Amino acid sequence: MAIFRRRVSREADRYHADQELGGDFGALLDRAREAEQALRAKRAEGASAEELRAAGIDFDRALTEALRAAEAVQRVTLGEKAYDDRIARRKARATPDGAKWTAEVNRLRTLREEHRLTGIARVPRASSAAR
């Protein structure tokens, strides 16, 4: 009788990748807080529009990385079955841990979108009349 090795499922691969990505959530969230503080400090000192834009883009990148990590932790919390099964995902979101991470993801997503709409300074382009 032949013994077959069990293959690792596609969901298990994604689950392990999400575990690795989600493990850095705390550090990435701290990085986003630092970037936000740097942006607020530049605004308070009256920095130029270019400096404000650079700080705003840095904050946006930090928020995006923290959001991706939070989404990964949410998927890990929901479990392997929730990757492809809509019902399992819905049931897992109803648990206290699932609801906590869903709220955190929604909070970060809202913060990022609000920042993208109002927080990144606009820099005027070089005028075409100068040509």
mmCIF file of C-alpha atoms in Angstrom:
data_model
loop_
_atom_site.group_PDB
_atom_site.id
_atom_site.type_symbol
_atom_site.label_atom_id
_atom_site.label_comp_id
_atom_site.label_asym_id
_atom_site.label_seq_id
_atom_site.Cartn_x
_atom_site.Cartn_y
_atom_site.Cartn_z
ATOM 1 C CA MET A 1 0.000 0.000 0.000
ATOM 2 C CA ALA A 2 1.403 3.388 -0.986
ATOM 3 C CA ILE A 3 1.571 6.239 1.458
ATOM 4 C CA PHE A 4 0.822 9.619 0.003
ATOM 5 C CA ARG A 5 1.961 12.874 1.479
ATOM 6 C CA ARG A 6 -0.781 15.310 2.058
ATOM 7 C CA ARG A 7 -0.404 18.434 -0.015
ATOM 8 C CA VAL A 8 -0.676 21.812 1.626
ATOM 9 C CA SER A 9 -3.761 23.607 0.424
ATOM 10 C CA ARG A 10 -3.713 26.940 -1.302
ATOM 11 C CA GLU A 11 -5.616 28.438 1.641
ATOM 12 C CA ALA A 12 -2.963 27.190 4.061
ATOM 13 C CA ASP A 13 -0.249 28.901 1.994
ATOM 14 C CA ARG A 14 -2.169 32.179 2.064
ATOM 15 C CA TYR A 15 -2.875 31.707 5.771
ATOM 16 C CA HIS A 16 0.833 31.314 6.588
ATOM 17 C CA ALA A 17 1.746 34.305 4.432
ATOM 18 C CA ASP A 18 -0.859 36.371 6.277
ATOM 19 C CA GLN A 19 0.542 35.228 9.619
ATOM 20 C CA GLU A 20 3.966 36.542 8.645
ATOM 21 C CA LEU A 21 2.612 39.837 7.333
ATOM 22 C CA GLY A 22 0.291 40.346 10.291
ATOM 23 C CA GLY A 23 3.030 39.755 12.831
ATOM 24 C CA ASP A 24 4.453 43.200 12.043
ATOM 25 C CA PHE A 25 1.159 45.032 12.641
ATOM 26 C CA GLY A 26 2.235 46.728 15.875
ATOM 27 C CA ALA A 27 5.479 48.035 14.419
ATOM 28 C CA LEU A 28 3.744 49.231 11.246
ATOM 29 C CA LEU A 29 1.053 51.002 13.252
ATOM 30 C CA ASP A 30 3.756 52.723 15.329
ATOM 31 C CA ARG A 31 5.467 53.763 12.086
ATOM 32 C CA ALA A 32 2.184 55.276 10.866
ATOM 33 C CA ARG A 33 1.788 57.187 14.143
ATOM 34 C CA GLU A 34 5.317 58.555 13.830
ATOM 35 C CA ALA A 35 4.656 59.627 10.240
ATOM 36 C CA GLU A 36 1.451 61.355 11.342
ATOM 37 C CA GLN A 37 3.292 63.186 14.124
ATOM 38 C CA ALA A 38 5.971 64.283 11.657
ATOM 39 C CA LEU A 39 3.274 65.606 9.293
ATOM 40 C CA ARG A 40 1.561 67.514 12.106
ATOM 41 C CA ALA A 41 4.906 68.970 13.236
ATOM 42 C CA LYS A 42 5.659 70.187 9.717
ATOM 43 C CA ARG A 43 2.219 71.787 9.502
ATOM 44 C CA ALA A 44 2.747 73.497 12.864
ATOM 45 C CA GLU A 45 6.122 74.933 11.880
ATOM 46 C CA GLY A 46 4.746 76.234 8.571
ATOM 47 C CA ALA A 47 6.766 74.067 6.188
ATOM 48 C CA SER A 48 6.638 74.587 2.451
ATOM 49 C CA ALA A 49 4.053 72.845 0.281
ATOM 50 C CA GLU A 50 6.681 70.452 -1.104
ATOM 51 C CA GLU A 51 7.735 69.367 2.390
ATOM 52 C CA LEU A 52 4.104 68.945 3.444
ATOM 53 C CA ARG A 53 3.413 66.870 0.357
ATOM 54 C CA ALA A 54 6.413 64.617 1.027
ATOM 55 C CA ALA A 55 5.349 64.140 4.649
ATOM 56 C CA GLY A 56 1.763 63.468 3.552
ATOM 57 C CA ILE A 57 2.851 60.833 1.052
ATOM 58 C CA ASP A 58 5.078 59.224 3.686
ATOM 59 C CA PHE A 59 2.106 59.063 6.070
ATOM 60 C CA ASP A 60 -0.063 57.580 3.307
ATOM 61 C CA ARG A 61 2.500 54.847 2.628
ATOM 62 C CA ALA A 62 2.789 54.040 6.331
ATOM 63 C CA LEU A 63 -1.006 53.877 6.654
ATOM 64 C CA THR A 64 -1.242 51.592 3.633
ATOM 65 C CA GLU A 65 1.337 49.196 5.089
ATOM 66 C CA ALA A 66 -0.468 49.171 8.452
ATOM 67 C CA LEU A 67 -3.783 48.563 6.682
ATOM 68 C CA ARG A 68 -2.368 45.611 4.744
ATOM 69 C CA ALA A 69 -1.035 44.103 7.970
ATOM 70 C CA ALA A 70 -4.379 44.657 9.721
ATOM 71 C CA GLU A 71 -6.200 42.956 6.839
ATOM 72 C CA ALA A 72 -3.793 40.023 7.122
ATOM 73 C CA VAL A 73 -4.404 39.720 10.866
ATOM 74 C CA GLN A 74 -8.132 39.886 10.199
ATOM 75 C CA ARG A 75 -7.917 37.030 7.686
ATOM 76 C CA VAL A 76 -5.830 34.969 10.128
ATOM 77 C CA THR A 77 -8.356 35.641 12.889
ATOM 78 C CA LEU A 78 -11.229 34.565 10.643
ATOM 79 C CA GLY A 79 -9.455 31.286 9.863
ATOM 80 C CA GLU A 80 -8.472 29.201 6.854
ATOM 81 C CA LYS A 81 -12.020 28.274 5.895
ATOM 82 C CA ALA A 82 -12.974 31.921 5.547
ATOM 83 C CA TYR A 83 -10.653 32.479 2.585
ATOM 84 C CA ASP A 84 -12.993 30.848 0.086
ATOM 85 C CA ASP A 85 -16.221 30.287 2.017
ATOM 86 C CA ARG A 86 -18.479 33.303 2.297
ATOM 87 C CA ILE A 87 -20.597 31.767 5.065
ATOM 88 C CA ALA A 88 -17.570 30.844 7.184
ATOM 89 C CA ARG A 89 -16.211 34.370 6.734
ATOM 90 C CA ARG A 90 -19.515 35.862 7.860
ATOM 91 C CA LYS A 91 -19.718 33.589 10.915
ATOM 92 C CA ALA A 92 -16.123 34.353 11.880
ATOM 93 C CA ARG A 93 -16.741 38.103 11.652
ATOM 94 C CA ALA A 94 -19.532 37.701 14.196
ATOM 95 C CA THR A 95 -17.105 36.493 16.876
ATOM 96 C CA PRO A 96 -15.623 39.107 19.249
ATOM 97 C CA ASP A 97 -12.117 38.804 17.751
ATOM 98 C CA GLY A 98 -13.451 38.902 14.196
ATOM 99 C CA ALA A 99 -15.538 41.989 14.960
ATOM 100 C CA LYS A 100 -12.567 43.689 16.629
ATOM 101 C CA TRP A 101 -10.297 43.215 13.619
ATOM 102 C CA THR A 102 -13.033 44.123 11.158
ATOM 103 C CA ALA A 103 -13.559 47.397 13.039
ATOM 104 C CA GLU A 104 -9.794 48.048 13.076
ATOM 105 C CA VAL A 105 -9.528 47.465 9.330
ATOM 106 C CA ASN A 106 -12.490 49.749 8.676
ATOM 107 C CA ARG A 107 -11.014 52.432 10.951
ATOM 108 C CA LEU A 108 -7.645 52.353 9.186
ATOM 109 C CA ARG A 109 -9.254 52.303 5.741
ATOM 110 C CA THR A 110 -11.412 55.318 6.621
ATOM 111 C CA LEU A 111 -8.405 57.173 8.035
ATOM 112 C CA ARG A 112 -6.375 56.490 4.899
ATOM 113 C CA GLU A 113 -9.135 57.582 2.534
ATOM 114 C CA GLU A 114 -9.790 60.756 4.534
ATOM 115 C CA HIS A 115 -6.072 61.522 4.465
ATOM 116 C CA ARG A 116 -5.914 60.933 0.721
ATOM 117 C CA LEU A 117 -8.809 63.326 0.151
ATOM 118 C CA THR A 118 -7.755 66.143 2.457
ATOM 119 C CA GLY A 119 -4.336 65.506 4.000
ATOM 120 C CA ILE A 120 -1.884 65.452 1.128
ATOM 121 C CA ALA A 121 -0.830 68.965 0.168
ATOM 122 C CA ARG A 122 -1.233 69.898 -3.454
ATOM 123 C CA VAL A 123 1.770 71.376 -5.172
ATOM 124 C CA PRO A 124 1.188 73.529 -8.225
ATOM 125 C CA ARG A 125 2.715 72.188 -11.387
ATOM 126 C CA ALA A 126 5.323 74.122 -13.247
ATOM 127 C CA SER A 127 3.431 76.460 -15.533
ATOM 128 C CA SER A 128 3.413 75.710 -19.226
ATOM 129 C CA ALA A 129 3.788 79.463 -19.912
ATOM 130 C CA ALA A 130 7.413 79.272 -18.746
ATOM 131 C CA ARG A 131 8.335 77.306 -21.864
#
